[in-house]
mmCIF file of C-alpha atoms in Angstrom:
data_model
loop_
_atom_site.group_PDB
_atom_site.id
_atom_site.type_symbol
_atom_site.label_atom_id
_atom_site.label_comp_id
_atom_site.label_asym_id
_atom_site.label_seq_id
_atom_site.Cartn_x
_atom_site.Cartn_y
_atom_site.Cartn_z
ATOM 1 C CA MET A 1 104.180 126.121 112.102
ATOM 2 C CA GLY A 2 104.058 123.816 109.323
ATOM 3 C CA GLY A 3 103.286 120.428 108.422
ATOM 4 C CA ASN A 4 104.156 117.135 107.044
ATOM 5 C CA GLU A 5 105.642 117.171 103.607
ATOM 6 C CA LYS A 6 107.018 114.034 101.903
ATOM 7 C CA GLY A 7 108.506 113.485 98.361
ATOM 8 C CA GLU A 8 110.503 115.382 96.142
ATOM 9 C CA ARG A 9 109.224 118.419 94.124
ATOM 10 C CA ASN A 10 109.438 117.440 90.375
ATOM 11 C CA ASN A 11 111.249 119.703 87.926
ATOM 12 C CA PRO A 12 108.295 122.147 86.914
ATOM 13 C CA GLY A 13 109.716 122.246 83.389
ATOM 14 C CA SER A 14 109.807 118.503 83.082
ATOM 15 C CA ASN A 15 106.850 116.181 82.047
ATOM 16 C CA GLY A 16 107.351 113.794 84.758
ATOM 17 C CA ARG A 17 105.001 113.241 87.579
ATOM 18 C CA THR A 18 105.096 111.872 90.900
ATOM 19 C CA SER A 19 103.312 108.393 91.412
ATOM 20 C CA THR A 20 101.194 107.849 94.458
ATOM 21 C CA PRO A 21 100.290 104.611 96.121
ATOM 22 C CA PRO A 22 96.691 103.466 96.002
ATOM 23 C CA ARG A 23 94.333 105.618 97.990
ATOM 24 C CA ASN A 24 93.355 104.212 101.221
ATOM 25 C CA THR A 25 90.564 106.235 102.661
ATOM 26 C CA CYS A 26 89.876 104.187 105.818
ATOM 27 C CA ARG A 27 92.299 102.477 108.019
ATOM 28 C CA ARG A 28 91.196 100.394 111.090
ATOM 29 C CA THR A 29 93.587 99.881 113.686
ATOM 30 C CA PRO A 30 92.518 98.134 116.951
ATOM 31 C CA ALA A 31 94.404 99.144 119.840
ATOM 32 C CA THR A 32 93.375 95.996 122.034
ATOM 33 C CA THR A 33 91.933 92.648 121.415
ATOM 34 C CA PRO A 34 87.898 92.575 121.201
ATOM 35 C CA PRO A 35 86.278 91.711 124.565
ATOM 36 C CA ARG A 36 85.771 87.884 125.199
ATOM 37 C CA GLN A 37 81.824 86.645 125.038
ATOM 38 C CA LEU A 38 81.344 85.027 128.397
ATOM 39 C CA ASN A 39 78.745 82.072 128.140
ATOM 40 C CA ASN A 40 79.411 80.789 131.613
ATOM 41 C CA PRO A 41 76.253 79.131 132.902
ATOM 42 C CA ASN A 42 77.809 79.979 136.632
ATOM 43 C CA GLN A 43 77.799 83.632 135.929
ATOM 44 C CA PRO A 44 77.201 85.633 138.916
ATOM 45 C CA SER A 45 73.759 87.565 139.269
ATOM 46 C CA HIS A 46 73.858 91.160 140.363
ATOM 47 C CA THR A 47 73.446 90.120 144.120
ATOM 48 C CA ASP A 48 76.599 88.155 144.153
ATOM 49 C CA PRO A 49 79.566 89.485 145.374
ATOM 50 C CA SER A 50 81.320 89.323 142.343
ATOM 51 C CA VAL A 51 84.800 91.128 140.749
ATOM 52 C CA SER A 52 84.018 92.886 137.465
ATOM 53 C CA THR A 53 86.937 93.802 134.965
ATOM 54 C CA THR A 54 85.930 96.108 132.155
ATOM 55 C CA ARG A 55 87.996 95.684 128.633
ATOM 56 C CA THR A 56 87.790 98.419 126.032
ATOM 57 C CA THR A 57 88.531 98.281 122.235
ATOM 58 C CA VAL A 58 89.658 101.448 120.684
ATOM 59 C CA THR A 59 89.248 101.658 116.731
ATOM 60 C CA VAL A 60 90.690 104.666 114.877
ATOM 61 C CA LEU A 61 89.056 105.560 111.878
ATOM 62 C CA GLU A 62 91.251 107.746 109.604
ATOM 63 C CA GLN A 63 89.508 109.537 106.803
ATOM 64 C CA LYS A 64 91.681 111.287 104.156
ATOM 65 C CA LEU A 65 90.618 113.433 101.138
ATOM 66 C CA LYS A 66 92.777 113.805 98.139
ATOM 67 C CA VAL A 67 93.651 117.309 97.113
ATOM 68 C CA TRP A 68 95.025 118.863 93.474
ATOM 69 C CA TYR A 69 95.604 122.623 93.283
ATOM 70 C CA THR A 70 97.149 124.560 90.743
ATOM 71 C CA ASN A 71 97.448 128.288 89.341
ATOM 72 C CA ALA A 72 96.019 127.046 85.768
ATOM 73 C CA ASP A 73 96.850 130.541 84.061
ATOM 74 C CA GLY A 74 93.786 129.616 81.880
ATOM 75 C CA LEU A 75 91.786 126.580 81.732
ATOM 76 C CA THR A 76 90.306 126.751 78.204
ATOM 77 C CA ASN A 77 93.736 125.998 76.317
ATOM 78 C CA LYS A 78 94.497 123.227 78.725
ATOM 79 C CA HIS A 79 91.293 121.358 78.819
ATOM 80 C CA GLU A 80 92.342 118.223 77.512
ATOM 81 C CA GLU A 81 95.547 117.738 79.671
ATOM 82 C CA TRP A 82 93.634 118.959 82.577
ATOM 83 C CA GLN A 83 91.013 116.145 82.110
ATOM 84 C CA GLU A 84 94.067 113.676 81.679
ATOM 85 C CA ARG A 85 95.664 114.445 84.788
ATOM 86 C CA ILE A 86 92.417 114.679 86.899
ATOM 87 C CA ASN A 87 91.231 111.146 85.797
ATOM 88 C CA GLU A 88 94.755 110.046 86.922
ATOM 89 C CA LYS A 89 94.628 111.187 90.153
ATOM 90 C CA SER A 90 90.819 111.156 91.021
ATOM 91 C CA PRO A 91 91.147 113.920 93.833
ATOM 92 C CA ASP A 92 88.192 114.447 95.931
ATOM 93 C CA ILE A 93 88.770 118.000 95.995
ATOM 94 C CA ILE A 94 90.139 120.243 92.994
ATOM 95 C CA ALA A 95 91.118 123.795 93.430
ATOM 96 C CA VAL A 96 92.183 126.376 90.645
ATOM 97 C CA THR A 97 93.078 129.838 90.572
ATOM 98 C CA GLU A 98 93.302 131.916 87.635
ATOM 99 C CA THR A 99 90.963 129.860 85.578
ATOM 100 C CA LYS A 100 90.279 132.997 83.369
ATOM 101 C CA LEU A 101 86.841 131.991 82.658
ATOM 102 C CA THR A 102 83.951 133.953 81.757
ATOM 103 C CA GLU A 103 80.277 133.384 81.896
ATOM 104 C CA THR A 104 79.919 132.429 78.339
ATOM 105 C CA ILE A 105 81.982 129.144 79.328
ATOM 106 C CA THR A 106 79.724 126.449 80.599
ATOM 107 C CA ASP A 107 80.470 124.011 83.322
ATOM 108 C CA ALA A 108 81.187 121.420 80.608
ATOM 109 C CA ILE A 109 85.179 122.590 80.951
ATOM 110 C CA PHE A 110 85.023 120.886 84.302
ATOM 111 C CA PRO A 111 85.349 117.011 84.883
ATOM 112 C CA PRO A 112 82.255 115.135 85.329
ATOM 113 C CA GLY A 113 81.086 113.593 88.908
ATOM 114 C CA TYR A 114 81.904 116.805 90.994
ATOM 115 C CA GLN A 115 79.974 119.610 92.614
ATOM 116 C CA ILE A 116 81.166 123.009 91.049
ATOM 117 C CA MET A 117 81.614 126.096 92.510
ATOM 118 C CA ARG A 118 83.274 128.914 90.366
ATOM 119 C CA LYS A 119 83.879 132.808 90.431
ATOM 120 C CA ASP A 120 84.901 134.118 87.145
ATOM 121 C CA ARG A 121 86.703 136.920 86.282
ATOM 122 C CA ARG A 122 84.992 140.272 85.496
ATOM 123 C CA GLY A 123 86.270 142.392 82.416
ATOM 124 C CA ARG A 124 89.712 142.130 83.674
ATOM 125 C CA GLY A 125 92.909 140.184 82.951
ATOM 126 C CA GLY A 126 93.692 137.329 85.014
ATOM 127 C CA GLY A 127 91.512 136.022 88.017
ATOM 128 C CA GLY A 128 88.890 133.675 88.492
ATOM 129 C CA VAL A 129 88.901 130.829 91.306
ATOM 130 C CA ALA A 130 87.084 127.216 90.915
ATOM 131 C CA LEU A 131 86.385 124.724 93.646
ATOM 132 C CA LEU A 132 85.190 121.310 92.911
ATOM 133 C CA VAL A 133 83.967 118.649 95.486
ATOM 134 C CA LYS A 134 83.268 114.997 94.576
ATOM 135 C CA ASN A 135 79.584 114.302 94.551
ATOM 136 C CA ARG A 136 79.886 111.600 97.244
ATOM 137 C CA TRP A 137 80.426 114.589 99.964
ATOM 138 C CA LYS A 138 77.588 116.807 101.142
ATOM 139 C CA PHE A 139 79.303 120.541 100.322
ATOM 140 C CA GLU A 140 77.146 123.801 100.462
ATOM 141 C CA LYS A 141 78.324 127.192 99.657
ATOM 142 C CA MET A 142 79.489 129.562 102.418
ATOM 143 C CA GLU A 143 77.532 132.996 102.295
ATOM 144 C CA GLY A 144 77.719 136.462 103.454
ATOM 145 C CA ILE A 145 81.287 136.940 103.505
ATOM 146 C CA ASP A 146 81.898 139.270 100.283
ATOM 147 C CA GLU A 147 78.662 141.281 99.645
ATOM 148 C CA THR A 148 80.312 143.105 96.933
ATOM 149 C CA GLY A 149 81.236 140.055 94.835
ATOM 150 C CA GLU A 150 84.536 141.900 93.857
ATOM 151 C CA ARG A 151 86.752 139.327 95.595
ATOM 152 C CA ASP A 152 88.628 136.240 93.986
ATOM 153 C CA TYR A 153 87.507 133.612 96.454
ATOM 154 C CA ILE A 154 84.999 130.799 96.979
ATOM 155 C CA ALA A 155 84.464 129.014 100.530
ATOM 156 C CA GLY A 156 82.040 126.186 101.218
ATOM 157 C CA THR A 157 81.557 123.802 104.007
ATOM 158 C CA LEU A 158 82.003 119.945 103.759
ATOM 159 C CA GLN A 159 80.546 117.437 105.691
ATOM 160 C CA SER A 160 81.798 114.136 106.769
ATOM 161 C CA GLY A 161 79.780 112.243 109.178
ATOM 162 C CA GLU A 162 79.692 114.209 112.381
ATOM 163 C CA HIS A 163 82.635 116.458 111.128
ATOM 164 C CA LYS A 164 82.723 119.630 109.199
ATOM 165 C CA VAL A 165 85.259 121.207 106.922
ATOM 166 C CA VAL A 166 85.288 124.880 105.947
ATOM 167 C CA ILE A 167 87.398 124.888 102.372
ATOM 168 C CA ALA A 168 88.152 128.143 101.129
ATOM 169 C CA VAL A 169 90.236 129.061 97.647
ATOM 170 C CA MET A 170 91.916 132.410 97.339
ATOM 171 C CA TYR A 171 93.632 134.659 94.691
ATOM 172 C CA ASN A 172 95.371 137.640 95.319
ATOM 173 C CA PRO A 173 96.656 139.358 91.795
ATOM 174 C CA PRO A 174 100.058 140.058 91.496
ATOM 175 C CA GLN A 175 101.403 143.501 92.220
ATOM 176 C CA ASN A 176 102.232 144.432 88.562
ATOM 177 C CA CYS A 177 98.475 144.091 87.705
ATOM 178 C CA ARG A 178 96.660 147.072 86.189
ATOM 179 C CA MET A 179 94.828 147.889 89.297
ATOM 180 C CA PRO A 180 96.263 151.409 90.752
ATOM 181 C CA SER A 181 98.221 151.206 93.744
ATOM 182 C CA GLU A 182 95.673 152.402 96.334
ATOM 183 C CA GLU A 183 92.955 150.180 95.075
ATOM 184 C CA TYR A 184 95.539 147.243 94.924
ATOM 185 C CA GLU A 185 96.261 147.817 98.559
ATOM 186 C CA GLU A 186 92.716 147.833 99.693
ATOM 187 C CA SER A 187 92.062 144.805 97.753
ATOM 188 C CA ASN A 188 94.677 142.798 99.605
ATOM 189 C CA ARG A 189 93.441 144.145 103.109
ATOM 190 C CA ALA A 190 90.168 143.032 102.018
ATOM 191 C CA MET A 191 91.114 139.682 101.158
ATOM 192 C CA VAL A 192 92.889 139.253 104.772
ATOM 193 C CA ASP A 193 89.682 140.162 106.264
ATOM 194 C CA THR A 194 88.025 137.382 104.373
ATOM 195 C CA LEU A 195 90.516 135.058 105.582
ATOM 196 C CA ALA A 196 90.183 136.205 109.093
ATOM 197 C CA GLU A 197 85.964 135.730 108.555
ATOM 198 C CA VAL A 198 86.675 132.097 106.972
ATOM 199 C CA ALA A 199 88.877 131.157 110.040
ATOM 200 C CA ARG A 200 86.267 132.647 112.613
ATOM 201 C CA ARG A 201 83.445 130.662 111.020
ATOM 202 C CA ALA A 202 85.468 127.581 111.067
ATOM 203 C CA HIS A 203 86.198 128.220 114.852
ATOM 204 C CA SER A 204 82.712 129.371 115.931
ATOM 205 C CA SER A 205 81.092 125.684 113.987
ATOM 206 C CA ARG A 206 84.028 123.769 115.559
ATOM 207 C CA ALA A 207 84.999 122.786 111.935
ATOM 208 C CA LYS A 208 88.418 121.950 110.516
ATOM 209 C CA LEU A 209 89.904 124.298 108.203
ATOM 210 C CA LEU A 210 91.322 124.259 104.484
ATOM 211 C CA VAL A 211 92.443 127.566 103.037
ATOM 212 C CA ILE A 212 94.359 127.272 99.429
ATOM 213 C CA ARG A 213 95.319 130.538 98.476
ATOM 214 C CA ASN A 214 97.721 132.073 95.368
ATOM 215 C CA PHE A 215 99.267 134.599 97.507
ATOM 216 C CA ASN A 216 101.200 136.285 94.669
ATOM 217 C CA HIS A 217 103.483 137.693 97.093
ATOM 218 C CA ARG A 218 107.019 137.194 98.750
ATOM 219 C CA GLU A 219 106.425 139.709 101.643
ATOM 220 C CA ILE A 220 105.988 137.220 104.201
ATOM 221 C CA ASP A 221 108.785 135.167 105.725
ATOM 222 C CA TRP A 222 106.911 131.998 106.648
ATOM 223 C CA GLU A 223 109.879 130.364 108.432
ATOM 224 C CA ASN A 224 110.409 133.069 110.802
ATOM 225 C CA LEU A 225 106.972 134.614 110.748
ATOM 226 C CA GLU A 226 108.035 138.152 109.883
ATOM 227 C CA PRO A 227 106.323 140.531 107.512
ATOM 228 C CA HIS A 228 108.396 142.512 105.173
ATOM 229 C CA GLY A 229 107.599 146.479 105.832
ATOM 230 C CA GLY A 230 106.005 147.832 108.805
ATOM 231 C CA PRO A 231 103.599 147.024 111.527
ATOM 232 C CA GLU A 232 100.776 148.571 109.670
ATOM 233 C CA THR A 233 100.728 146.845 106.250
ATOM 234 C CA TRP A 234 98.276 144.454 105.071
ATOM 235 C CA ARG A 235 101.103 141.988 105.010
ATOM 236 C CA ALA A 236 101.416 142.217 108.968
ATOM 237 C CA ARG A 237 97.798 142.255 109.432
ATOM 238 C CA MET A 238 97.827 138.866 107.463
ATOM 239 C CA LEU A 239 100.515 137.382 109.514
ATOM 240 C CA ASP A 240 98.340 138.623 112.645
ATOM 241 C CA VAL A 241 95.350 136.722 111.222
ATOM 242 C CA VAL A 242 97.216 133.529 110.778
ATOM 243 C CA LEU A 243 98.644 133.530 114.369
ATOM 244 C CA GLU A 244 95.658 134.574 116.030
ATOM 245 C CA ASN A 245 93.529 131.585 114.428
ATOM 246 C CA LEU A 246 96.484 129.070 115.312
ATOM 247 C CA MET A 247 96.812 128.387 111.391
ATOM 248 C CA HIS A 248 99.705 126.428 110.014
ATOM 249 C CA GLN A 249 101.151 126.921 106.502
ATOM 250 C CA HIS A 250 102.269 123.822 104.866
ATOM 251 C CA VAL A 251 103.926 124.599 101.602
ATOM 252 C CA LYS A 252 107.866 124.860 102.078
ATOM 253 C CA ASP A 253 109.274 124.834 98.555
ATOM 254 C CA THR A 254 108.978 127.282 95.705
ATOM 255 C CA THR A 255 105.915 126.940 93.617
ATOM 256 C CA ARG A 256 106.442 129.386 90.584
ATOM 257 C CA VAL A 257 109.376 129.494 88.315
ATOM 258 C CA ARG A 258 109.431 131.820 85.113
ATOM 259 C CA GLY A 259 112.413 132.254 83.002
ATOM 260 C CA GLU A 260 115.200 134.336 84.704
ATOM 261 C CA ASP A 261 112.760 135.176 87.791
ATOM 262 C CA GLU A 262 113.862 134.184 90.956
ATOM 263 C CA PRO A 263 111.892 131.062 91.990
ATOM 264 C CA ALA A 264 108.883 132.019 94.607
ATOM 265 C CA ARG A 265 106.641 130.418 96.836
ATOM 266 C CA LEU A 266 103.051 132.236 95.811
ATOM 267 C CA ASP A 267 100.982 129.411 96.340
ATOM 268 C CA LEU A 268 99.874 128.606 100.176
ATOM 269 C CA VAL A 269 98.078 125.941 102.315
ATOM 270 C CA PHE A 270 96.657 126.639 105.552
ATOM 271 C CA THR A 271 94.981 124.653 108.136
ATOM 272 C CA LEU A 272 94.352 124.605 111.970
ATOM 273 C CA GLY A 273 96.241 121.350 112.818
ATOM 274 C CA SER A 274 99.927 120.824 111.856
ATOM 275 C CA SER A 275 99.295 117.276 110.918
ATOM 276 C CA ASP A 276 96.314 117.999 109.003
ATOM 277 C CA ILE A 277 98.234 117.642 105.655
ATOM 278 C CA GLU A 278 100.115 114.384 104.253
ATOM 279 C CA ASP A 279 102.340 113.625 101.641
ATOM 280 C CA ILE A 280 102.585 117.253 99.739
ATOM 281 C CA LYS A 281 103.988 116.548 96.415
ATOM 282 C CA TYR A 282 105.135 119.161 93.729
ATOM 283 C CA GLU A 283 104.104 118.116 90.240
ATOM 284 C CA SER A 284 105.062 119.601 86.994
ATOM 285 C CA PRO A 285 102.777 122.429 85.822
ATOM 286 C CA LEU A 286 99.445 122.503 83.991
ATOM 287 C CA GLY A 287 100.465 123.281 80.170
ATOM 288 C CA ALA A 288 102.218 126.592 79.658
ATOM 289 C CA SER A 289 101.544 127.651 83.542
ATOM 290 C CA ASP A 290 104.740 128.687 85.616
ATOM 291 C CA HIS A 291 102.714 127.317 88.722
ATOM 292 C CA VAL A 292 103.495 123.725 89.841
ATOM 293 C CA VAL A 293 100.475 121.600 90.769
ATOM 294 C CA LEU A 294 100.192 120.957 94.538
ATOM 295 C CA CYS A 295 98.987 117.068 95.333
ATOM 296 C CA PHE A 296 98.332 116.039 99.059
ATOM 297 C CA GLU A 297 96.058 114.527 101.477
ATOM 298 C CA TYR A 298 94.032 116.173 103.961
ATOM 299 C CA ILE A 299 92.742 114.675 106.918
ATOM 300 C CA VAL A 300 89.289 114.935 107.654
ATOM 301 C CA GLU A 301 88.092 112.605 110.353
ATOM 302 C CA LEU A 302 90.021 111.133 113.321
ATOM 303 C CA GLN A 303 87.298 109.067 115.290
ATOM 304 C CA VAL A 304 87.533 106.876 118.256
ATOM 305 C CA GLU A 305 84.989 104.045 118.999
ATOM 306 C CA ARG A 306 85.191 102.418 122.480
ATOM 307 C CA ILE A 307 83.354 99.014 122.681
ATOM 308 C CA THR A 308 83.335 98.246 126.453
ATOM 309 C CA GLY A 309 82.788 94.529 127.609
ATOM 310 C CA VAL A 310 82.662 93.119 131.234
ATOM 311 C CA GLU A 311 83.924 89.845 132.719
ATOM 312 C CA TRP A 312 82.770 88.832 135.946
ATOM 313 C CA GLU A 313 84.915 86.858 138.408
ATOM 314 C CA LYS A 314 83.900 85.342 141.857
ATOM 315 C CA PRO A 315 86.476 86.176 144.600
ATOM 316 C CA ASP A 316 87.995 83.302 146.181
#
C-alpha cells in the first residue's frame, strides 16, 4: 500500500519551494512502427490463395493532472501569497481544508479560471473545505451523501474523455476541539461512513478515485496497517474501509510541524491504484499555517489505441 514518491520534503519553516519541470500532460509512445501502406498493383483479390499478416500499432496516451493541496488555517489573511503560489504552479485541481470562510466572503477570494465548490464553517472555530477544478474539465458535484450538511467534505466527479474520476476533500477536526467527546466520536464515525460511500460510488461507476483528507489523527499506523485502540473504534473502521475498497495511502512523510510538538502525518491522499500518484513534493506552508503544501501529479487516463494493418503475400 503506497504510491510513487519523488523529491525531498522542503523545510516547512523555510520559504524555499521545490521547482517542477514543465508540465507534459500528454505523452505518445508508439510501441511498434506504423503499418506500411501497400500500393502493389498485383495485390491479390479475396479469391486468391494469399497469406495475410496483421500489424498493430499501440499508442499510449497518459493524461496527468497537477494537484495542489494544503490545510490553510484560514485563507483570508493569506490571499495574496496564495494567489501568487497558485499562479506559479497553475494546478488543475486545488484542494484546501480549514478555509475558515463564512458565507459573507464571496468567491472572489479564489483564483479565476476554476470551477469552485466550497463548504464553509458554521458558527464554530476551524473547519471549511474548498475544491477547485479548472474550467477546461467537466466537473459535477456529487449529491446525496451527507444530507445533514454537517460534515466538512466536498465530493464531485471529473470527466476526462471516457474516464471518470471521483474527487473528494475531507476535514476531521482535531481532538482538542470544543466538541463534546461523544459528539466528536460520532462525527469521526460519520466521516468514515462518508469515505466508504464515496469509494462505493467510485467502484459502482467504474471511476477512478482521489481522496484528500486532513485526518488530524495519529491513531493509524499506515506502514503496518494497524489502528491504535480496539477493533470497535472508528479508527479500526476507517482502516477496514480503506482495505475493503483496495485504497492506497500515498503520503509517507510528516505534514504538520508546530513548535515543540512531535511532527505528525495528518494530511493523507488516497487512490484506488498504487501508481496513480507521481512526484509528491512537500513544500513550505502557506503563510503561518503549520501544515505543508502537497503538490503531486495524478494520472487520470491511460488509453491504448490499436491501429491494424494487413500485408498480403502470395505463397511460393
